[in-house]
Amino acid sequence: MRSGVFIISLAALLGGGCATTGPGGGTFLDRYSGSRQLAQAETMLKEGDSPGAAHALEAVCNAPAVAGVTDEALFRLALLTLKSKPGSAQAQQLLKRLKKEYPGSQWTALAAPVADLANSLEEQRRQNRVLRGSNQALSREITELNQRLEQLKTLDQELEKKAR
């Protein structure tokens, strides 16, 4: 009798991945695995192993979605990506994914100003490219005008010599 209850309880716990932790929460095993990888990433960050932490966070983000785990991993991975490549498109995609998949998450609220800064950085870079192009065009125009001025000076000197 006892062994039967134990087997039924064990079967209910392991249930073949049917039990979930809520909407978009993944299975119990997904939550446990994701939480463990997230904790490992935090430890790696504390130890200064950013590439290792990024790899662990990517694994969490690519695994089945688990609310409370995947959203934090997305946020932390976006920050790591921004640290190594400010304004990177990958970081912006991670922040967009966080906002889309976890709109009510505390990590989404924290990510909003970060996303705004990343977007403004990208806008500044775009403006710099435009201004750099304008600057080059103006430099060419100045060079051309200086050449024409020199030609006019030469022509004026030739006309003075002919007039004498």
mmCIF file of C-alpha atoms in Angstrom:
data_model
loop_
_atom_site.group_PDB
_atom_site.id
_atom_site.type_symbol
_atom_site.label_atom_id
_atom_site.label_comp_id
_atom_site.label_asym_id
_atom_site.label_seq_id
_atom_site.Cartn_x
_atom_site.Cartn_y
_atom_site.Cartn_z
ATOM 1 C CA MET A 1 0.000 0.000 0.000
ATOM 2 C CA ARG A 2 2.724 2.435 1.012
ATOM 3 C CA SER A 3 4.819 1.640 -2.021
ATOM 4 C CA GLY A 4 1.767 2.184 -4.242
ATOM 5 C CA VAL A 5 1.182 5.651 -2.775
ATOM 6 C CA PHE A 6 4.880 6.441 -3.172
ATOM 7 C CA ILE A 7 4.881 5.368 -6.819
ATOM 8 C CA ILE A 8 1.728 7.364 -7.553
ATOM 9 C CA SER A 9 3.228 10.422 -5.827
ATOM 10 C CA LEU A 10 6.470 10.034 -7.736
ATOM 11 C CA ALA A 11 4.597 9.656 -11.020
ATOM 12 C CA ALA A 12 2.585 12.790 -10.250
ATOM 13 C CA LEU A 13 5.743 14.752 -9.527
ATOM 14 C CA LEU A 14 7.553 13.620 -12.637
ATOM 15 C CA GLY A 15 4.347 13.673 -14.686
ATOM 16 C CA GLY A 16 6.130 13.658 -18.030
ATOM 17 C CA GLY A 17 6.525 17.424 -18.177
ATOM 18 C CA CYS A 18 2.824 18.197 -18.033
ATOM 19 C CA ALA A 19 2.818 20.203 -14.816
ATOM 20 C CA THR A 20 3.570 23.859 -15.316
ATOM 21 C CA THR A 21 4.374 26.697 -12.977
ATOM 22 C CA GLY A 22 1.911 29.085 -14.561
ATOM 23 C CA PRO A 23 1.357 30.724 -17.934
ATOM 24 C CA GLY A 24 4.632 30.743 -19.853
ATOM 25 C CA GLY A 25 6.224 29.278 -16.767
ATOM 26 C CA GLY A 26 7.630 26.096 -18.287
ATOM 27 C CA THR A 27 7.767 22.792 -16.467
ATOM 28 C CA PHE A 28 9.114 22.311 -12.979
ATOM 29 C CA LEU A 29 12.269 20.852 -14.499
ATOM 30 C CA ASP A 30 12.641 23.861 -16.824
ATOM 31 C CA ARG A 31 12.252 26.239 -13.878
ATOM 32 C CA TYR A 32 14.802 24.322 -11.802
ATOM 33 C CA SER A 33 17.323 24.086 -14.637
ATOM 34 C CA GLY A 34 16.886 27.742 -15.592
ATOM 35 C CA SER A 35 17.196 28.907 -11.995
ATOM 36 C CA ARG A 36 20.354 26.865 -11.580
ATOM 37 C CA GLN A 37 21.925 28.262 -14.759
ATOM 38 C CA LEU A 38 20.930 31.784 -13.719
ATOM 39 C CA ALA A 39 22.575 31.301 -10.321
ATOM 40 C CA GLN A 40 25.711 29.980 -12.053
ATOM 41 C CA ALA A 41 25.751 33.061 -14.296
ATOM 42 C CA GLU A 42 25.488 35.348 -11.268
ATOM 43 C CA THR A 43 28.400 33.516 -9.631
ATOM 44 C CA MET A 44 30.463 33.837 -12.805
ATOM 45 C CA LEU A 45 29.713 37.555 -12.938
ATOM 46 C CA LYS A 46 30.859 37.982 -9.348
ATOM 47 C CA GLU A 47 34.064 36.127 -10.214
ATOM 48 C CA GLY A 48 34.626 38.366 -13.256
ATOM 49 C CA ASP A 49 33.901 35.713 -15.892
ATOM 50 C CA SER A 50 31.664 37.771 -18.164
ATOM 51 C CA PRO A 51 31.997 35.497 -21.235
ATOM 52 C CA GLY A 52 31.076 32.445 -19.157
ATOM 53 C CA ALA A 53 28.157 34.285 -17.612
ATOM 54 C CA ALA A 54 26.970 35.409 -21.042
ATOM 55 C CA HIS A 55 27.116 31.814 -22.277
ATOM 56 C CA ALA A 56 25.076 30.597 -19.280
ATOM 57 C CA LEU A 57 22.539 33.411 -19.734
ATOM 58 C CA GLU A 58 22.201 32.595 -23.445
ATOM 59 C CA ALA A 59 21.427 29.004 -22.487
ATOM 60 C CA VAL A 60 18.655 30.211 -20.178
ATOM 61 C CA CYS A 61 17.264 32.544 -22.859
ATOM 62 C CA ASN A 62 17.281 29.792 -25.494
ATOM 63 C CA ALA A 63 15.621 27.230 -23.193
ATOM 64 C CA PRO A 64 11.837 27.037 -22.765
ATOM 65 C CA ALA A 65 10.497 30.283 -21.315
ATOM 66 C CA VAL A 66 10.149 30.418 -17.554
ATOM 67 C CA ALA A 67 8.645 33.554 -16.037
ATOM 68 C CA GLY A 68 10.874 34.951 -13.303
ATOM 69 C CA VAL A 69 13.947 33.252 -14.757
ATOM 70 C CA THR A 70 14.056 33.901 -18.495
ATOM 71 C CA ASP A 71 13.096 37.554 -18.070
ATOM 72 C CA GLU A 72 15.943 38.137 -15.615
ATOM 73 C CA ALA A 73 18.342 36.282 -17.903
ATOM 74 C CA LEU A 74 17.271 38.435 -20.866
ATOM 75 C CA PHE A 75 17.847 41.602 -18.860
ATOM 76 C CA ARG A 76 21.253 40.530 -17.558
ATOM 77 C CA LEU A 77 22.389 39.288 -20.978
ATOM 78 C CA ALA A 78 21.315 42.577 -22.568
ATOM 79 C CA LEU A 79 23.375 44.486 -19.986
ATOM 80 C CA LEU A 80 26.412 42.281 -20.588
ATOM 81 C CA THR A 81 26.048 42.737 -24.332
ATOM 82 C CA LEU A 82 25.763 46.514 -23.948
ATOM 83 C CA LYS A 83 28.854 46.530 -21.746
ATOM 84 C CA SER A 84 30.958 44.788 -24.375
ATOM 85 C CA LYS A 85 29.321 46.439 -27.413
ATOM 86 C CA PRO A 86 27.550 49.689 -26.498
ATOM 87 C CA GLY A 87 24.435 50.212 -28.569
ATOM 88 C CA SER A 88 24.598 46.737 -30.108
ATOM 89 C CA ALA A 89 21.652 45.489 -32.109
ATOM 90 C CA GLN A 90 21.742 42.184 -30.214
ATOM 91 C CA ALA A 91 21.218 43.959 -26.886
ATOM 92 C CA GLN A 92 18.366 45.975 -28.342
ATOM 93 C CA GLN A 93 16.749 42.768 -29.647
ATOM 94 C CA LEU A 94 17.055 41.167 -26.196
ATOM 95 C CA LEU A 95 15.411 44.196 -24.580
ATOM 96 C CA LYS A 96 12.612 44.157 -27.180
ATOM 97 C CA ARG A 97 12.073 40.450 -26.563
ATOM 98 C CA LEU A 98 11.924 41.087 -22.812
ATOM 99 C CA LYS A 99 9.313 43.821 -23.281
ATOM 100 C CA LYS A 100 7.254 41.700 -25.682
ATOM 101 C CA GLU A 101 7.318 38.388 -23.785
ATOM 102 C CA TYR A 102 7.273 39.702 -20.201
ATOM 103 C CA PRO A 103 5.424 43.043 -20.173
ATOM 104 C CA GLY A 104 4.564 42.829 -16.465
ATOM 105 C CA SER A 105 7.990 41.755 -15.240
ATOM 106 C CA GLN A 106 10.051 43.878 -12.863
ATOM 107 C CA TRP A 107 12.977 43.299 -15.235
ATOM 108 C CA THR A 108 10.997 44.878 -18.077
ATOM 109 C CA ALA A 109 10.445 47.963 -15.936
ATOM 110 C CA LEU A 110 14.178 48.121 -15.201
ATOM 111 C CA ALA A 111 14.993 47.571 -18.863
ATOM 112 C CA ALA A 112 12.913 50.516 -20.116
ATOM 113 C CA PRO A 113 15.488 53.244 -19.317
ATOM 114 C CA VAL A 114 18.298 51.001 -20.563
ATOM 115 C CA ALA A 115 16.456 50.496 -23.848
ATOM 116 C CA ASP A 116 15.893 54.250 -24.119
ATOM 117 C CA LEU A 117 19.610 54.893 -23.594
ATOM 118 C CA ALA A 118 20.567 52.239 -26.147
ATOM 119 C CA ASN A 119 18.140 53.751 -28.663
ATOM 120 C CA SER A 120 19.429 57.274 -28.054
ATOM 121 C CA LEU A 121 22.997 56.015 -28.465
ATOM 122 C CA GLU A 122 22.058 54.476 -31.798
ATOM 123 C CA GLU A 123 20.355 57.741 -32.832
ATOM 124 C CA GLN A 124 23.493 59.696 -31.884
ATOM 125 C CA ARG A 125 25.606 57.323 -33.973
ATOM 126 C CA ARG A 126 23.257 57.782 -36.924
ATOM 127 C CA GLN A 127 23.446 61.559 -36.563
ATOM 128 C CA ASN A 128 27.242 61.372 -36.337
ATOM 129 C CA ARG A 129 27.373 59.407 -39.609
ATOM 130 C CA VAL A 130 25.139 62.010 -41.292
ATOM 131 C CA LEU A 131 27.229 64.887 -39.931
ATOM 132 C CA ARG A 132 30.468 63.165 -40.926
ATOM 133 C CA GLY A 133 29.120 62.822 -44.467
ATOM 134 C CA SER A 134 28.080 66.486 -44.515
ATOM 135 C CA ASN A 135 31.480 67.505 -43.177
ATOM 136 C CA GLN A 136 33.248 65.571 -45.947
ATOM 137 C CA ALA A 137 31.024 67.133 -48.591
ATOM 138 C CA LEU A 138 31.717 70.628 -47.215
ATOM 139 C CA SER A 139 35.448 69.920 -47.103
ATOM 140 C CA ARG A 140 35.382 68.895 -50.770
ATOM 141 C CA GLU A 141 33.423 72.051 -51.606
ATOM 142 C CA ILE A 142 35.939 74.238 -49.736
ATOM 143 C CA THR A 143 38.814 72.574 -51.582
ATOM 144 C CA GLU A 144 37.046 73.138 -54.882
ATOM 145 C CA LEU A 145 36.354 76.799 -54.033
ATOM 146 C CA ASN A 146 39.997 77.335 -53.045
ATOM 147 C CA GLN A 147 41.107 75.881 -56.382
ATOM 148 C CA ARG A 148 38.737 78.199 -58.249
ATOM 149 C CA LEU A 149 40.005 81.158 -56.199
ATOM 150 C CA GLU A 150 43.588 80.299 -57.155
ATOM 151 C CA GLN A 151 42.542 80.015 -60.812
ATOM 152 C CA LEU A 152 40.877 83.423 -60.605
ATOM 153 C CA LYS A 153 44.012 84.929 -59.033
ATOM 154 C CA THR A 154 46.149 83.459 -61.790
ATOM 155 C CA LEU A 155 43.745 84.737 -64.440
ATOM 156 C CA ASP A 156 43.722 88.204 -62.823
ATOM 157 C CA GLN A 157 47.525 88.302 -62.838
ATOM 158 C CA GLU A 158 47.628 87.312 -66.505
ATOM 159 C CA LEU A 159 45.115 90.039 -67.368
ATOM 160 C CA GLU A 160 47.230 92.607 -65.490
ATOM 161 C CA LYS A 161 50.330 91.591 -67.457
ATOM 162 C CA LYS A 162 48.456 91.904 -70.775
ATOM 163 C CA ALA A 163 47.098 95.288 -69.736
ATOM 164 C CA ARG A 164 50.641 96.672 -69.173
#
